[in-house]
Tab-separated table of C-alpha atoms in Angstrom:
chain	number	residue	atom	x	y	z
A	1	ALA	CA	5.486	0.315	-11.873
A	2	GLN	CA	3.519	1.719	-9.026
A	3	SER	CA	3.930	0.647	-5.497
A	4	VAL	CA	2.359	1.499	-2.134
A	5	SER	CA	4.115	1.366	1.260
A	6	GLN	CA	2.269	1.387	4.721
A	7	HIS	CA	4.913	1.568	7.378
A	8	ASN	CA	2.843	0.607	10.418
A	9	HIS	CA	1.849	-2.983	10.239
A	10	HIS	CA	0.262	-3.131	13.600
A	11	VAL	CA	-1.098	-0.278	15.743
A	12	ILE	CA	-2.645	-0.536	19.215
A	13	LEU	CA	-4.519	2.505	20.588
A	14	SER	CA	-6.808	3.211	23.469
A	15	GLU	CA	-10.248	4.637	22.844
A	16	ALA	CA	-10.220	8.432	22.293
A	17	ALA	CA	-6.636	8.405	21.133
A	18	SER	CA	-5.771	10.095	17.893
A	19	LEU	CA	-4.822	7.995	14.945
A	20	GLU	CA	-2.499	8.591	11.952
A	21	LEU	CA	-1.624	5.784	9.528
A	22	GLY	CA	1.016	6.414	6.971
A	23	CYS	CA	0.882	5.666	3.324
A	24	ASN	CA	3.562	6.517	0.690
A	25	TYR	CA	3.349	5.653	-2.960
A	26	SER	CA	5.699	5.472	-5.902
A	27	TYR	CA	4.362	6.598	-9.184
A	28	GLY	CA	5.445	9.325	-11.642
A	29	GLY	CA	2.177	10.387	-13.025
A	30	THR	CA	-1.279	11.520	-11.906
A	31	VAL	CA	-2.705	9.245	-9.260
A	32	ASN	CA	-6.032	8.514	-7.630
A	33	LEU	CA	-5.713	7.525	-3.988
A	34	PHE	CA	-7.860	5.442	-1.747
A	35	TRP	CA	-8.281	4.133	1.763
A	36	TYR	CA	-10.204	1.018	2.401
A	37	VAL	CA	-11.147	-0.665	5.619
A	38	GLN	CA	-11.687	-4.313	6.251
A	39	TYR	CA	-13.563	-5.391	9.327
A	40	PRO	CA	-13.036	-8.994	10.585
A	41	GLY	CA	-14.885	-11.277	8.217
A	42	GLN	CA	-16.153	-8.497	6.051
A	43	HIS	CA	-15.557	-7.043	2.634
A	44	LEU	CA	-13.349	-4.068	1.763
A	45	GLN	CA	-15.226	-0.847	2.313
A	46	LEU	CA	-14.128	2.511	0.928
A	47	LEU	CA	-13.375	5.116	3.587
A	48	LEU	CA	-12.378	7.929	1.292
A	49	LYS	CA	-10.758	8.696	-1.985
A	50	TYR	CA	-8.758	11.494	-3.627
A	51	PHE	CA	-9.010	12.233	-7.298
A	52	SER	CA	-8.253	15.993	-7.508
A	53	GLY	CA	-8.927	19.327	-5.868
A	54	ASP	CA	-8.706	19.953	-2.142
A	55	PRO	CA	-5.918	17.684	-0.853
A	56	LEU	CA	-7.643	17.272	2.516
A	57	VAL	CA	-10.304	14.659	1.973
A	58	LYS	CA	-12.995	13.744	4.512
A	59	GLY	CA	-14.517	10.316	4.507
A	60	ILE	CA	-16.989	8.188	6.399
A	61	LYS	CA	-16.884	7.577	10.147
A	62	GLY	CA	-14.868	10.612	11.005
A	63	PHE	CA	-11.790	9.676	8.924
A	64	GLU	CA	-9.872	12.157	6.875
A	65	ALA	CA	-6.642	11.979	4.751
A	66	GLU	CA	-4.252	14.540	3.300
A	67	PHE	CA	-2.602	14.194	-0.017
A	68	ILE	CA	0.833	15.714	0.001
A	69	LYS	CA	2.179	15.507	-3.545
A	70	SER	CA	5.711	16.565	-2.716
A	71	LYS	CA	6.001	13.734	-0.208
A	72	PHE	CA	4.090	11.171	-2.236
A	73	SER	CA	2.004	10.537	0.783
A	74	PHE	CA	-1.668	10.092	1.654
A	75	ASN	CA	-1.895	9.647	5.427
A	76	LEU	CA	-5.086	8.588	7.114
A	77	ARG	CA	-6.194	10.371	10.330
A	78	LYS	CA	-8.893	10.317	12.869
A	79	PRO	CA	-8.960	12.604	15.913
A	80	SER	CA	-10.478	10.120	18.322
A	81	VAL	CA	-10.831	6.404	17.688
A	82	GLN	CA	-13.431	4.093	18.917
A	83	TRP	CA	-13.332	0.346	19.732
A	84	SER	CA	-15.449	-0.240	16.629
A	85	ASP	CA	-12.583	1.069	14.468
A	86	THR	CA	-10.668	-2.185	15.138
A	87	ALA	CA	-9.957	-3.378	11.638
A	88	GLU	CA	-7.345	-3.636	8.868
A	89	TYR	CA	-6.701	-0.515	6.805
A	90	PHE	CA	-5.367	-0.485	3.242
A	91	CYS	CA	-4.088	2.374	1.185
A	92	ALA	CA	-4.348	1.950	-2.547
A	93	VAL	CA	-3.265	3.807	-5.613
A	94	ARG	CA	-4.524	3.878	-9.261
A	95	GLY	CA	-2.324	5.377	-11.864
A	96	ASN	CA	-3.490	6.854	-15.091
A	97	ALA	CA	-2.068	3.845	-17.099
A	98	GLY	CA	-4.940	1.571	-16.254
A	99	ASN	CA	-7.855	0.721	-13.937
A	100	MET	CA	-5.920	-1.512	-11.537
A	101	LEU	CA	-5.484	-0.762	-7.903
A	102	THR	CA	-2.148	-1.238	-6.148
A	103	PHE	CA	-2.597	-1.812	-2.476
A	104	GLY	CA	-0.254	-1.448	0.454
A	105	GLY	CA	0.403	-4.317	2.776
A	106	GLY	CA	-2.220	-3.067	5.269
A	107	THR	CA	-2.189	-1.768	8.809
A	108	ARG	CA	-3.957	-3.784	11.487
A	109	LEU	CA	-5.434	-1.487	14.094
A	110	MET	CA	-6.575	-2.721	17.486
A	111	VAL	CA	-8.462	-0.210	19.706
A	112	LYS	CA	-8.579	-1.154	23.413
A	113	PRO	CA	-11.791	-0.161	25.204
B	1	GLU	CA	-28.462	-0.932	-5.565
B	2	THR	CA	-27.119	-4.523	-5.335
B	3	GLY	CA	-23.593	-5.141	-4.316
B	4	VAL	CA	-20.997	-7.526	-5.529
B	5	THR	CA	-21.581	-11.178	-4.721
B	6	GLN	CA	-19.062	-13.978	-4.981
B	7	SER	CA	-19.569	-17.644	-4.720
B	8	PRO	CA	-18.635	-19.995	-3.038
B	9	THR	CA	-17.581	-18.291	0.135
B	10	HIS	CA	-15.140	-21.075	1.045
B	11	LEU	CA	-13.579	-23.807	-0.881
B	12	ILE	CA	-11.032	-26.536	-0.217
B	13	LYS	CA	-9.171	-28.038	-3.178
B	14	THR	CA	-6.275	-30.425	-3.659
B	15	ARG	CA	-2.952	-29.500	-5.220
B	16	GLY	CA	-3.104	-30.009	-9.007
B	17	GLN	CA	-6.904	-29.528	-9.244
B	18	GLN	CA	-8.786	-26.797	-11.044
B	19	VAL	CA	-11.073	-24.235	-9.537
B	20	THR	CA	-13.723	-21.816	-10.865
B	21	LEU	CA	-14.727	-18.767	-8.726
B	22	ARG	CA	-17.805	-16.664	-9.634
B	23	CYS	CA	-18.685	-12.993	-9.279
B	24	SER	CA	-21.776	-10.938	-9.976
B	25	SER	CA	-21.013	-7.309	-10.399
B	26	GLN	CA	-22.897	-4.383	-8.904
B	27	SER	CA	-25.806	-3.346	-10.996
B	28	GLY	CA	-24.797	-0.672	-13.500
B	29	HIS	CA	-21.103	-1.589	-13.426
B	30	ASN	CA	-19.328	-2.719	-16.592
B	31	THR	CA	-15.905	-3.778	-15.454
B	32	VAL	CA	-14.794	-6.669	-13.163
B	33	SER	CA	-11.339	-6.959	-11.571
B	34	TRP	CA	-9.986	-9.812	-9.522
B	35	TYR	CA	-7.488	-9.623	-6.683
B	36	GLN	CA	-5.633	-12.225	-4.612
B	37	GLN	CA	-5.221	-11.415	-0.919
B	38	ALA	CA	-2.749	-13.807	0.741
B	39	LEU	CA	-2.807	-14.103	4.546
B	40	GLY	CA	-1.441	-10.874	6.207
B	41	GLN	CA	-0.970	-9.112	2.871
B	42	GLY	CA	-2.752	-6.479	0.787
B	43	PRO	CA	-4.735	-7.593	-2.268
B	44	GLN	CA	-2.730	-8.050	-5.501
B	45	PHE	CA	-4.269	-7.350	-8.874
B	46	ILE	CA	-4.768	-10.448	-11.004
B	47	PHE	CA	-6.631	-9.096	-14.039
B	48	GLN	CA	-9.506	-7.035	-15.267
B	49	TYR	CA	-12.253	-7.574	-17.728
B	50	TYR	CA	-14.032	-4.976	-19.765
B	51	ARG	CA	-16.533	-5.730	-22.607
B	52	GLU	CA	-15.830	-9.425	-22.184
B	53	GLU	CA	-12.102	-9.070	-22.790
B	54	GLU	CA	-9.061	-8.981	-20.559
B	55	ASN	CA	-7.726	-5.427	-20.540
B	56	GLY	CA	-5.188	-5.461	-17.889
B	57	ARG	CA	-3.133	-8.125	-16.101
B	58	GLY	CA	-0.968	-8.316	-13.015
B	59	ASN	CA	2.054	-10.526	-12.418
B	60	PHE	CA	0.203	-13.837	-12.381
B	61	PRO	CA	0.877	-16.920	-14.579
B	62	PRO	CA	-1.358	-17.974	-17.500
B	63	ARG	CA	-2.959	-20.762	-15.344
B	64	PHE	CA	-4.992	-17.871	-13.940
B	65	SER	CA	-7.680	-17.165	-16.497
B	66	GLY	CA	-11.042	-15.446	-16.549
B	67	LEU	CA	-14.197	-14.698	-18.320
B	68	GLN	CA	-16.723	-11.897	-18.375
B	69	PHE	CA	-20.252	-12.576	-19.547
B	70	PRO	CA	-22.671	-10.200	-21.292
B	71	ASN	CA	-24.389	-9.447	-17.958
B	72	TYR	CA	-20.992	-8.318	-16.641
B	73	SER	CA	-20.626	-11.176	-14.262
B	74	SER	CA	-17.271	-12.976	-14.250
B	75	GLU	CA	-15.375	-16.099	-13.482
B	76	LEU	CA	-11.875	-16.728	-12.309
B	77	ASN	CA	-10.352	-19.999	-13.299
B	78	VAL	CA	-7.174	-21.371	-11.819
B	79	ASN	CA	-5.596	-24.528	-13.238
B	80	ALA	CA	-3.012	-26.767	-11.667
B	81	LEU	CA	-3.525	-25.494	-8.162
B	82	GLU	CA	-0.523	-24.994	-5.974
B	83	LEU	CA	-0.351	-24.615	-2.273
B	84	ASP	CA	0.661	-20.968	-2.622
B	85	ASP	CA	-2.717	-20.260	-4.314
B	86	SER	CA	-4.378	-20.415	-0.909
B	87	ALA	CA	-5.738	-17.025	-0.431
B	88	LEU	CA	-8.810	-14.816	-0.313
B	89	TYR	CA	-9.935	-14.031	-3.834
B	90	LEU	CA	-11.693	-10.687	-4.240
B	91	CYS	CA	-13.815	-9.424	-7.007
B	92	ALA	CA	-14.393	-5.739	-7.585
B	93	SER	CA	-16.719	-4.062	-10.027
B	94	SER	CA	-16.519	-0.565	-11.411
B	95	LEU	CA	-17.961	1.666	-14.102
B	96	VAL	CA	-15.350	2.576	-16.616
B	97	GLY	CA	-16.401	5.653	-18.503
B	98	SER	CA	-17.428	7.538	-15.326
B	99	SER	CA	-14.743	10.059	-14.690
B	100	LEU	CA	-14.721	9.569	-10.869
B	101	HIS	CA	-15.386	5.889	-10.701
B	102	GLY	CA	-14.513	3.859	-7.750
B	103	TYR	CA	-14.762	0.158	-6.963
B	104	THR	CA	-17.213	-2.051	-5.032
B	105	PHE	CA	-15.646	-5.178	-3.572
B	106	GLY	CA	-17.341	-8.450	-2.873
B	107	SER	CA	-16.719	-10.401	0.377
B	108	GLY	CA	-14.343	-12.740	-1.316
B	109	THR	CA	-13.916	-16.579	-1.727
B	110	ARG	CA	-11.492	-18.238	0.697
B	111	LEU	CA	-9.659	-20.853	-1.215
B	112	THR	CA	-7.545	-23.441	0.655
B	113	VAL	CA	-5.332	-25.701	-1.389
B	114	VAL	CA	-4.163	-28.869	0.474
C-alpha cells in the first residue's frame, strides 16, 4: 500500500523567508506526485504535479518541487513567501495500480506580515 | 469550463440517520472520486466511479456507498451515521483515458453528526 508522510505539521515564517516543506512517500512502482494547497474555506487547488521528465517541477504562484527518486521525496519550495501563502499544503501520490490519490497529513503554513 | 460543484455545503445529522451528498463533475470529465477529510488530517480516499461502476475503494465500510449517473454526476450515501463520520467530504473529477490527467476538487460538504 502506498503512504505519504509530511513531517512538518505546522510552519510559521515571516514574509520574504524561504520555504521548504518535506514530503516522503512509500510506494514500489511508478508514481505521479502532486502538491495541493487549501486556503481557509476554499477547495483544494493544484500547485504542481510531476508525472515524468525533469524532476524539478515549477508550479503556480512561484512554487516548485523536486522529485528525488532515490530518497522517495517530493519537497515543495518557494524562495520568498508572502502573507497570502498562509494555507494548508498537502502532498499526494498516485500509484500505477489505480486512480486514487493518497494524501499526506498536511502542513499548516502561517506567514506573518 | 465549469468546476466541480457539491451540495449541500453544510449538513447536520443525528447518529443513526442516513445522508446523501451530491457532486457535479467538471465538464468533460468521466470519473468521480470521493474523499473524507477529518479535521486536521489529509483527505482519505473512499471510492471512485467510472462508467457508472465502482472501480476502486479505500478502507471504508459498506455503509458508505455511491452512484454515478450517465451525466457523470455522483452521489455519496452514508447509512447508520456515526459520530466519527463528521468530516469534510470532497468530490474530485478527472478524465481517465488522458495520459496526464489530474483532478479537480469541489469545495466539499461539511457533515456534522450529533
